Short mmCIF file of C-alpha atoms and ligand atoms in Angstrom, two decimals:
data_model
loop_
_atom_site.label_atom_id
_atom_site.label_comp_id
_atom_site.label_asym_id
_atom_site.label_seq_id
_atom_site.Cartn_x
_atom_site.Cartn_y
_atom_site.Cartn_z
CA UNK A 13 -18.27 -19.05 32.21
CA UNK A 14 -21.06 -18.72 34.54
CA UNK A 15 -24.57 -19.19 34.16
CA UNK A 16 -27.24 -16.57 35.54
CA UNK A 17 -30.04 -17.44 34.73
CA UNK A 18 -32.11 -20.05 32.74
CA UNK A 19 -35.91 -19.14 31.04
CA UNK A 20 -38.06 -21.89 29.51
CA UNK A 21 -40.32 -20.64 27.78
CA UNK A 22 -43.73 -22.09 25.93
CA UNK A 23 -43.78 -21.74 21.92
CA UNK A 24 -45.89 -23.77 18.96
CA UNK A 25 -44.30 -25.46 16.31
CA UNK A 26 -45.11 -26.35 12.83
CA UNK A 27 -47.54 -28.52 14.03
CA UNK A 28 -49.46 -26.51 16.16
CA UNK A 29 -47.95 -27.85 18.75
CA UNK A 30 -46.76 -26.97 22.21
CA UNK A 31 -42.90 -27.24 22.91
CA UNK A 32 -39.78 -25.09 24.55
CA UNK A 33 -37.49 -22.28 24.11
CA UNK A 34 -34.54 -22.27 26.36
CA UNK A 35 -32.77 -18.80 26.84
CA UNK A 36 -29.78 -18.77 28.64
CA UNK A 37 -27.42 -16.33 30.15
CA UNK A 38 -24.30 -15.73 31.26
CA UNK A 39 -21.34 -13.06 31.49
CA UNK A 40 -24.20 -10.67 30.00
CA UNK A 41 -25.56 -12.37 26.79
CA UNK A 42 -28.35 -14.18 26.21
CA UNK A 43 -29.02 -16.95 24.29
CA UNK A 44 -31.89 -18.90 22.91
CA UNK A 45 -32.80 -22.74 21.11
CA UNK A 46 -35.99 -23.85 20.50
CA UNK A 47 -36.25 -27.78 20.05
CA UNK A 48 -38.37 -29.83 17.69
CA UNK A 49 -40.13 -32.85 17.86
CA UNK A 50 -40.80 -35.69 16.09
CA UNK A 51 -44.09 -37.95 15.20
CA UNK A 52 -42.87 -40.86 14.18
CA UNK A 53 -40.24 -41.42 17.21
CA UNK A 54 -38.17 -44.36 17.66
CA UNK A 55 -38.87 -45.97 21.23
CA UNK A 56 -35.25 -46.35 21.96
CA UNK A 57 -35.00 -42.08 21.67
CA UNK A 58 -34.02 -40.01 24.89
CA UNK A 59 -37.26 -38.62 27.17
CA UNK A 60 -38.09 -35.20 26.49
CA UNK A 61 -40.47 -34.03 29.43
CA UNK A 62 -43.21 -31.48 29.45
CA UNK A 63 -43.13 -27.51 29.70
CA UNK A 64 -44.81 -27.64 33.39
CA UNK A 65 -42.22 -30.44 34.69
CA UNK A 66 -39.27 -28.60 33.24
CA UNK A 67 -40.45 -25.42 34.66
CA UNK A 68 -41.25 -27.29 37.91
CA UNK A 69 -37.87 -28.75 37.89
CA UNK A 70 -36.06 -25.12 37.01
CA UNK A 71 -34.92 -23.40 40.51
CA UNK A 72 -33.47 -27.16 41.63
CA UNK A 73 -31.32 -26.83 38.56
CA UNK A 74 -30.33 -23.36 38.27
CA UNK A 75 -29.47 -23.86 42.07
CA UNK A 76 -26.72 -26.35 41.41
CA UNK A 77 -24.79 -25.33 38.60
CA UNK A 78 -25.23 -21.53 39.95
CA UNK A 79 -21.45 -21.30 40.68
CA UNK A 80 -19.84 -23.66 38.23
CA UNK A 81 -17.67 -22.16 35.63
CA UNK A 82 -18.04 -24.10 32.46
CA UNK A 83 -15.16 -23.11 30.20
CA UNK A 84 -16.40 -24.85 26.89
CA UNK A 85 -19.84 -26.28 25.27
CA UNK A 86 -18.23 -29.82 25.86
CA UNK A 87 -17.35 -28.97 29.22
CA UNK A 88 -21.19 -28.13 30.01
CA UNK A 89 -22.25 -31.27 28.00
CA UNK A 90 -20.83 -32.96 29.81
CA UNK A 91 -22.23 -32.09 33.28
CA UNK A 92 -25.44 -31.98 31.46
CA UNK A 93 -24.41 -35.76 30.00
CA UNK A 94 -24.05 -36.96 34.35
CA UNK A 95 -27.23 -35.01 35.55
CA UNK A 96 -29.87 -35.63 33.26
CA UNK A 97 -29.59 -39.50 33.97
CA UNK A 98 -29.38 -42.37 30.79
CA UNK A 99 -31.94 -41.48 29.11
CA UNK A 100 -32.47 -37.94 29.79
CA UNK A 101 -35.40 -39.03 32.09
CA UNK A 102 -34.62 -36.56 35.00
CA UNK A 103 -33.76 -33.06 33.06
CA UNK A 104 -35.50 -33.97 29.79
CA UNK A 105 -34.04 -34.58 26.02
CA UNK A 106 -35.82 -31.31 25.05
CA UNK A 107 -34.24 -29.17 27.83
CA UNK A 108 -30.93 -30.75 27.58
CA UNK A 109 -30.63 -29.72 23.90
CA UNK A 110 -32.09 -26.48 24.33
CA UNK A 111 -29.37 -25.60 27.32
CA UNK A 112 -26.89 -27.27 25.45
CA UNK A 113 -27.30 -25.12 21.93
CA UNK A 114 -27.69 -21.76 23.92
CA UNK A 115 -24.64 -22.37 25.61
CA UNK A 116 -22.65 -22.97 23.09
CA UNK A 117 -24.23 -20.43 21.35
CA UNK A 118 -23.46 -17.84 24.02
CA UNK A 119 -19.40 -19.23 23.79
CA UNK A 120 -19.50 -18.38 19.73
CA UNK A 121 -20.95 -14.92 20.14
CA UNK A 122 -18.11 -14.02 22.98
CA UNK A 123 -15.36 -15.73 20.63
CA UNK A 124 -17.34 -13.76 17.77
CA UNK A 125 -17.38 -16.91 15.64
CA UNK A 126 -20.40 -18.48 14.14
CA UNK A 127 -22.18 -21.21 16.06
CA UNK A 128 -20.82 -23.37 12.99
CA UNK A 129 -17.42 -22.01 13.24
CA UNK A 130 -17.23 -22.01 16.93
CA UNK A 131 -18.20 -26.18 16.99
CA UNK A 132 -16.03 -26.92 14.42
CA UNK A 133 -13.00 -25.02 16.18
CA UNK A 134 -13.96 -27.27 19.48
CA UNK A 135 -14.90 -30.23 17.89
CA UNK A 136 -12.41 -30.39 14.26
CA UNK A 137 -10.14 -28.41 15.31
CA UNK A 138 -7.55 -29.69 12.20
CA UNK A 139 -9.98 -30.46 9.95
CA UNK A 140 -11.27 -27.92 6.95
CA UNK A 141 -14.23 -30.00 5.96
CA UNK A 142 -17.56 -28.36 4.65
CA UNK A 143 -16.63 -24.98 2.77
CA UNK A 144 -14.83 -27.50 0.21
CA UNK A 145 -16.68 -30.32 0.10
CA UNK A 146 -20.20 -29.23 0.56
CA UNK A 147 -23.53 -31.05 1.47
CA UNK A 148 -25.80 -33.11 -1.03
CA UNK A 149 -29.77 -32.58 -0.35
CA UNK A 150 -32.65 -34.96 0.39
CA UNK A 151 -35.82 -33.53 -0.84
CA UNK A 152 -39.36 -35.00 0.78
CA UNK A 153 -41.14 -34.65 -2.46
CA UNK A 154 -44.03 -36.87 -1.52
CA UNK A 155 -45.27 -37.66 1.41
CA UNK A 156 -47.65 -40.64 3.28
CA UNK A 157 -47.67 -42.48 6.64
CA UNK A 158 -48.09 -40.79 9.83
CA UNK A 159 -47.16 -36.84 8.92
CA UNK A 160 -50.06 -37.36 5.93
CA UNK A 161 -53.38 -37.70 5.72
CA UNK A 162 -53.62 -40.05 2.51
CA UNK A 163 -53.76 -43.58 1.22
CA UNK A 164 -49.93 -44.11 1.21
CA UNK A 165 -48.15 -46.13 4.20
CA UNK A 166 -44.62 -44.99 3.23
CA UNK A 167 -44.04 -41.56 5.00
CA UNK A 168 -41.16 -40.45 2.59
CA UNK A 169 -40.63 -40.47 -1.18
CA UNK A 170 -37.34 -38.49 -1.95
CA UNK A 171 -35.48 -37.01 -4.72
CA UNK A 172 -31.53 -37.25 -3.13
CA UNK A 173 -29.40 -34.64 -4.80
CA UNK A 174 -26.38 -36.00 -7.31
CA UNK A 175 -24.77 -32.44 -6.70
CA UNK A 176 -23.35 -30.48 -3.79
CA UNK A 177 -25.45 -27.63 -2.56
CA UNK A 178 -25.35 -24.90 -3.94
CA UNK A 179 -27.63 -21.93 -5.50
CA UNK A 180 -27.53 -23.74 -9.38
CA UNK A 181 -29.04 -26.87 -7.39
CA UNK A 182 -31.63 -24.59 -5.47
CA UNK A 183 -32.69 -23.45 -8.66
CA UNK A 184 -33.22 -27.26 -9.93
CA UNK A 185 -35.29 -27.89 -6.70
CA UNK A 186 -37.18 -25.13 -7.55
CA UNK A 187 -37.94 -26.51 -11.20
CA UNK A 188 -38.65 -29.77 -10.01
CA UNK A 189 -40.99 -29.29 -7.58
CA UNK A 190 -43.06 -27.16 -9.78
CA UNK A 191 -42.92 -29.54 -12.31
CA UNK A 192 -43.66 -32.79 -10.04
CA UNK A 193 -46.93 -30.45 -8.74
CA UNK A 194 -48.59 -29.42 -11.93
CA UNK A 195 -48.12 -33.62 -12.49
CA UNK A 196 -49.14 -35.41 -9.85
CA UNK A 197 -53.05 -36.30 -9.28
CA UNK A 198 -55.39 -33.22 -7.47
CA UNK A 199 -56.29 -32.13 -5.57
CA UNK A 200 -53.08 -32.06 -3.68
CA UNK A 201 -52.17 -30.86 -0.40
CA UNK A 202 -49.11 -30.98 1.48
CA UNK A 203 -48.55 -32.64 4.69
CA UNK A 204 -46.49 -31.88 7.56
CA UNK A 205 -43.09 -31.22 6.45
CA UNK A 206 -44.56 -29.68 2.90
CA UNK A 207 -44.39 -32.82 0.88
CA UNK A 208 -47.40 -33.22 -1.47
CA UNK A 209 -49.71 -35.51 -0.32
CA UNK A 210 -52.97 -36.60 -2.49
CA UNK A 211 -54.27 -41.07 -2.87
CA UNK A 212 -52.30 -43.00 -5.17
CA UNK A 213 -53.47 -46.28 -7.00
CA UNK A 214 -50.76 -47.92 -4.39
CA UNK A 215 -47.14 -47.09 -2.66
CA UNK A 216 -45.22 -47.38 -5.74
CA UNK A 217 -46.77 -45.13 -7.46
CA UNK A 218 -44.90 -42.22 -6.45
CA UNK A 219 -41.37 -43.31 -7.68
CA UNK A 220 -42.90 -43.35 -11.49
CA UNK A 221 -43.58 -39.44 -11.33
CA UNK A 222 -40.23 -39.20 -9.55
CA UNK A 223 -38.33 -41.19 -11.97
CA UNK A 224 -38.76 -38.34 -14.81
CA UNK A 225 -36.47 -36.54 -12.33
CA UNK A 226 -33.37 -38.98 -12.41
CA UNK A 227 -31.15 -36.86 -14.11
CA UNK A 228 -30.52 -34.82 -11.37
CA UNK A 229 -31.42 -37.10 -8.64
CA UNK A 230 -31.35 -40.56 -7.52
CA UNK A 231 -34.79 -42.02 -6.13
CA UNK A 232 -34.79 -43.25 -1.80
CA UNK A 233 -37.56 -43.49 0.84
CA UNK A 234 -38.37 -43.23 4.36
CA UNK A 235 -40.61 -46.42 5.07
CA UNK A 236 -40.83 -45.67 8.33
CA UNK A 237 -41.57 -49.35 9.19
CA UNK A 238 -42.04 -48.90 12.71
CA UNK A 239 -45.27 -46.76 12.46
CA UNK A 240 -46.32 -49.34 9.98
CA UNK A 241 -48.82 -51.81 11.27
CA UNK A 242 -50.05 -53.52 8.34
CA UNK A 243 -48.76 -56.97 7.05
CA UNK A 244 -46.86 -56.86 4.05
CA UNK A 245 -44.54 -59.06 2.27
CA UNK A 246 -41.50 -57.02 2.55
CA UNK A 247 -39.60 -59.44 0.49
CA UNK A 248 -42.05 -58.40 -2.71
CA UNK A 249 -42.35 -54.21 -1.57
CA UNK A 250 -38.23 -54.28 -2.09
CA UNK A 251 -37.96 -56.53 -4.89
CA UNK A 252 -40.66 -53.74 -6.70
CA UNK A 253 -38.41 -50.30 -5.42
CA UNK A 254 -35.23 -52.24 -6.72
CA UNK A 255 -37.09 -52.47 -10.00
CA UNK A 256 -38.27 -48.67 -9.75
CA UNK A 257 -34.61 -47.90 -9.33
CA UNK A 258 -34.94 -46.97 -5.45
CA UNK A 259 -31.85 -46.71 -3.75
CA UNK A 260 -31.68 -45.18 -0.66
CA UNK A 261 -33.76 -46.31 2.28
CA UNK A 262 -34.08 -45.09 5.87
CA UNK A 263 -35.77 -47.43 8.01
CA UNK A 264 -37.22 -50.23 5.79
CA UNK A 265 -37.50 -52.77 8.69
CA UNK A 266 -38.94 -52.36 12.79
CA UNK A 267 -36.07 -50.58 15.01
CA UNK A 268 -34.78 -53.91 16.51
CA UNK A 269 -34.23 -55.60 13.23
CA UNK A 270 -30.82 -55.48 12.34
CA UNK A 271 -30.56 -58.50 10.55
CA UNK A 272 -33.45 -57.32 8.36
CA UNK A 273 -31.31 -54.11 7.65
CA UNK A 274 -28.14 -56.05 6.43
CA UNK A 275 -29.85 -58.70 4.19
CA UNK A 276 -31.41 -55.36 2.55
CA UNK A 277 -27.64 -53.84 1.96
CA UNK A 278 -26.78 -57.12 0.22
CA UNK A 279 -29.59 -56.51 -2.39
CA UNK A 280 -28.07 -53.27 -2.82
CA UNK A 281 -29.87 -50.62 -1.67
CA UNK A 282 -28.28 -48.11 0.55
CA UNK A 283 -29.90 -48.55 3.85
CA UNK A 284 -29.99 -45.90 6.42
CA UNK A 285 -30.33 -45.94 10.27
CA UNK A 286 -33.01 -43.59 11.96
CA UNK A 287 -35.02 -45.67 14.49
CA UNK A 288 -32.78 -48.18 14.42
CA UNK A 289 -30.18 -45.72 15.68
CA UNK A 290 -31.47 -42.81 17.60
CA UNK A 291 -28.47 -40.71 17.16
CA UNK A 292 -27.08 -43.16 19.68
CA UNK A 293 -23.30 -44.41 20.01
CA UNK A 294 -24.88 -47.67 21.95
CA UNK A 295 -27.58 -48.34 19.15
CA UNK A 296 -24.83 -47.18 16.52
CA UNK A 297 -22.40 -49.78 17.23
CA UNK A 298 -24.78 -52.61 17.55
CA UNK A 299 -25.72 -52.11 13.74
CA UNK A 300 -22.02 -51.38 12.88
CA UNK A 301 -21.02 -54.96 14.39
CA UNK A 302 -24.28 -56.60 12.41
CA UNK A 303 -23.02 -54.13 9.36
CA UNK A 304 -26.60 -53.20 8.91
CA UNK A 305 -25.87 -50.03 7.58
CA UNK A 306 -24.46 -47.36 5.29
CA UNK A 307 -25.47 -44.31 6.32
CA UNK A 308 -27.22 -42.69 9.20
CA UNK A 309 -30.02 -40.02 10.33
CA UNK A 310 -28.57 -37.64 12.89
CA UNK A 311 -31.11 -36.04 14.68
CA UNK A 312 -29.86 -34.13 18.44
CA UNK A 313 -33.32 -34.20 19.89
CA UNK A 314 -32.83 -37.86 20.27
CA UNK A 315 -29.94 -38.00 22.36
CA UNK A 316 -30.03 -34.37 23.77
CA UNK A 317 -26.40 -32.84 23.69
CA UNK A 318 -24.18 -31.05 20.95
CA UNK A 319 -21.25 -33.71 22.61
CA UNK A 320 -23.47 -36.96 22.01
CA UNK A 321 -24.07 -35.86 18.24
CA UNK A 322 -20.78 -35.35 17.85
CA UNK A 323 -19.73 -38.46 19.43
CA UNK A 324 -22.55 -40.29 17.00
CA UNK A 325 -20.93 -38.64 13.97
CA UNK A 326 -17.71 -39.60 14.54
CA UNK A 327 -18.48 -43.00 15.54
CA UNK A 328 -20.59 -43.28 12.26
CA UNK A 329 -17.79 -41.54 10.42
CA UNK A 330 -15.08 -43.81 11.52
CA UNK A 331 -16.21 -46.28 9.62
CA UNK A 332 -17.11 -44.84 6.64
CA UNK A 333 -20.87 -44.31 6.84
CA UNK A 334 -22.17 -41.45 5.59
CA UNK A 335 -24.60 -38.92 7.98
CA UNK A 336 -27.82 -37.08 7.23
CA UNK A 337 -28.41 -34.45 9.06
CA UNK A 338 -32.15 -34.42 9.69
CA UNK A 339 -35.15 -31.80 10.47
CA UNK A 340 -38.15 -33.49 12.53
CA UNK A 341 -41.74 -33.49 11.50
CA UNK A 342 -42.83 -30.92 14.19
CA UNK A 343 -39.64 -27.69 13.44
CA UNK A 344 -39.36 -24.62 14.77
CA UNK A 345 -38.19 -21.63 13.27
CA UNK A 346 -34.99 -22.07 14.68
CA UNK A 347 -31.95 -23.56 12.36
CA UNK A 348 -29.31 -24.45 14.69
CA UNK A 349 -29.36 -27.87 12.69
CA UNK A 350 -27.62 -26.34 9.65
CA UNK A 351 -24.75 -24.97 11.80
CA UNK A 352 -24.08 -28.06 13.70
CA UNK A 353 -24.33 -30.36 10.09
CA UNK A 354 -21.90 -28.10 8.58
CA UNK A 355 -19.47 -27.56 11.50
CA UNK A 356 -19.54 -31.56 11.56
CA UNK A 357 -19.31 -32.24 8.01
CA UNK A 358 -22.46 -33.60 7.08
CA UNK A 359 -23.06 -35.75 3.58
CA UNK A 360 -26.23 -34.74 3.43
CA UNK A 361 -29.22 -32.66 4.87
CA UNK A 362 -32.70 -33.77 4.45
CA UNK A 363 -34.15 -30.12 5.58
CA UNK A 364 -38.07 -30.77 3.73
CA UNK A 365 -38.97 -28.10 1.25
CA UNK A 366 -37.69 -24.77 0.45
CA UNK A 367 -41.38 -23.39 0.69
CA UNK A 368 -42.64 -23.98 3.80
CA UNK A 369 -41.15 -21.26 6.65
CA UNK A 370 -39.94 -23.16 8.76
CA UNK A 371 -37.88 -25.13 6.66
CA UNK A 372 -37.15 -22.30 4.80
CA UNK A 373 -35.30 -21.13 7.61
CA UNK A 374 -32.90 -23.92 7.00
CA UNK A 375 -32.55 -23.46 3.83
CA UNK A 376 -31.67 -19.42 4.27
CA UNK A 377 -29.12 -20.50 6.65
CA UNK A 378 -27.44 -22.79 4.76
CA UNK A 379 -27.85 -20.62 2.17
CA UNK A 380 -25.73 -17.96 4.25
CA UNK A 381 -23.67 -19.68 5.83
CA UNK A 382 -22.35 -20.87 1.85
CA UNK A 383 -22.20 -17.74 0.33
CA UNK A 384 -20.45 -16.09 4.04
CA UNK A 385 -18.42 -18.85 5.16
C1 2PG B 4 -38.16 -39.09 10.15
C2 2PG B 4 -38.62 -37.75 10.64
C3 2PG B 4 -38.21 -36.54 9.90
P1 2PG B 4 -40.25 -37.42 12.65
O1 2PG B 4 -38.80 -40.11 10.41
O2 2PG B 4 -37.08 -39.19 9.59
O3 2PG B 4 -38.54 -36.56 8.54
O4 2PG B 4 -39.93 -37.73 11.10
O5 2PG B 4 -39.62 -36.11 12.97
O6 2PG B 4 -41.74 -37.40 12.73
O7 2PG B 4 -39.64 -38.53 13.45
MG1 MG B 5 -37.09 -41.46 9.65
#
């Protein structure tokens, strides 16, 4: 398949934020993705570039693939992977992605699949993963650091689901949330992904309002460590969330610490790689060699290409650590994450709230795509 013609266009996210829409077209239909961003970004994350240079850099572009026929999404990923140089520096992260989910968007639609379906086909092809195994939830109940404007330096506090998504656990969400708000100390506002956010007497607090909720769930956190400048004794902060019951933890040292990371899995937490790993197979196998990690945050806007994720997720899967699929701080309304967790058989989403539109929008889709197949 050809492509016609490429649009970039300038939209706000959640934030109130300027960033990019990518419509593309070929054989007739038109496509669009719209690409989120993140505030607390690992440095080791591909370069997204602004609206004016991508816009700047358009008719170059469109000029050189204007008569190649691209006969899969992998296919154009893959030119996309050569041209946009290592780190995405000379197309832009942002613009990759978008060109790269419209695309394959575009193949779906003339296949008449779903985008989900349609990866899944290219990607799994023997595989029957998600409709039967299903995807557990991380909920940002509470929320501090650098998407909150409290007294709290860790940026996530989360309920993670025991059971597999599905409208009953909705429901329990629903309950919970209600319950943890008429609890927790006013007034209360919410930050930028919807988690409450209000002063606590210090950064443990949270977990004791959270731990009336471990039937259901078990207790984990974002730390976030690399937006965190102050000294603590990290030694003493995990010794106190092992004795809260924390278990999960996503970034509880700087992004170049991988020894850090592994001690932490020998105390037995569940640590998680999101900084450290940047959705990227180099950064990926670096922490699987140090074994610094059991699970980790896949987020596309950090490499740029449906191909890369892939390639992350089966890296990660290969040996046997589990994958979030992750929102970013800054969403769109778009919810092309949902269809690319499911098609590659995520463990887990970690979508924010089901109250806030656009992760709501996540939540509908996932929502659909369960009850549709
Ligand atoms: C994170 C994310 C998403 P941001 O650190 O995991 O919750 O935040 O998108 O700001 O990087
Ligand atoms: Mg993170």
């Amino acid at each position: 398949m050809k492509i016609e013609n490429i649009q970039v266009n300038k939209i706000l996210d959640s934030r109130g934020e300027w960033t990019i829409e990518v419509e593309v077209e070929s054989e007739g239909i038109k496509e669009k993705a719209s690409i989120p961003s993140g505030k607390s970004r690992g440095s080791y994350e591909a370069i997204c570039l602004d609206y004016e240079t991508i816009q700047k850099n358009l008719p170059y572009f469109l000029k050189e693939i204007e008569n190649i026929d691209f006969d899969s999404s992998q296919r154009f990923d893959e030119f996309l992977i050569e041209r946009a140089g290592k780190n995405k520096e000379k197309l832009g992260a942002n613009f990759v992605l978008g060109l790269s989910i419209a695309f394959a968007r575009i193949i779906a639609k003339k296949e008449n699949l779903e985008l989900w379906k349609y990866l899944k086909k290219e990607y799994f092809e023997k595989t029957n993963t998600f409709l039967r195994e299903g995807n557990k939830l991380i909920i940002n109940t509470i929320g501090g650091g650098v998407h909150s404007f409290n007294n709290l330096d860790i940026q996530e506090y989360w309920l993670v689901s025991k059971e597999k998504f599905s409208e009953n656990l909705i429901n329990i969400i629903l309950n919970t949330i209600k319950t943890l708000e008429e609890k927790l100390p006013k007034p209360l506002g919410k930050n930028d992904e919807g988690a409450f956010c209000t002063d606590f007497k210090d950064n443990y607090e949270p977990f004791i309002y959270l731990s009336q909720f471990e039937e259901d769930f078990e207790l984990g956190a974002d730390i976030a460590a690399n937006q965190i400048n102050k000294k603590f004794d990290w030694n003493k902060v995990y010794e106190s969330l092992k004795k809260l019951n924390v278990i999960y933890l996503e970034d509880p040292y700087k992004e170049d610490e991988f020894e850090n990371f592994t001690n932490l899995r020998f105390k037995g937490f569940k640590v998680i790689g999101d900084d450290l790993t940047v959705t990227n197979v180099e950064r990926l196998k670096i922490a699987i060699e140090k074994k610094s990690i059991d699970g980790v945050i896949v987020k596309p806007n950090q490499i740029g290409t449906i191909k890369e994720t892939f390639d992350f997720v089966k890296l990660a899967k290969d040996n046997n650590l589990f994958t979030i699929f992750s929102h970013r701080s800054g969403e769109t309304n778009d919810n092309w994450i949902i269809d690319l967790g499911v098609a590659f058989d995520t463990d887990y989403f970690k979508i924010g709230v089901p109250m806030q539109g656009e992760r709501v929008s996540k939540w509908n889709r996932l929502m659909e795509i369960f009850k549709n197949g």
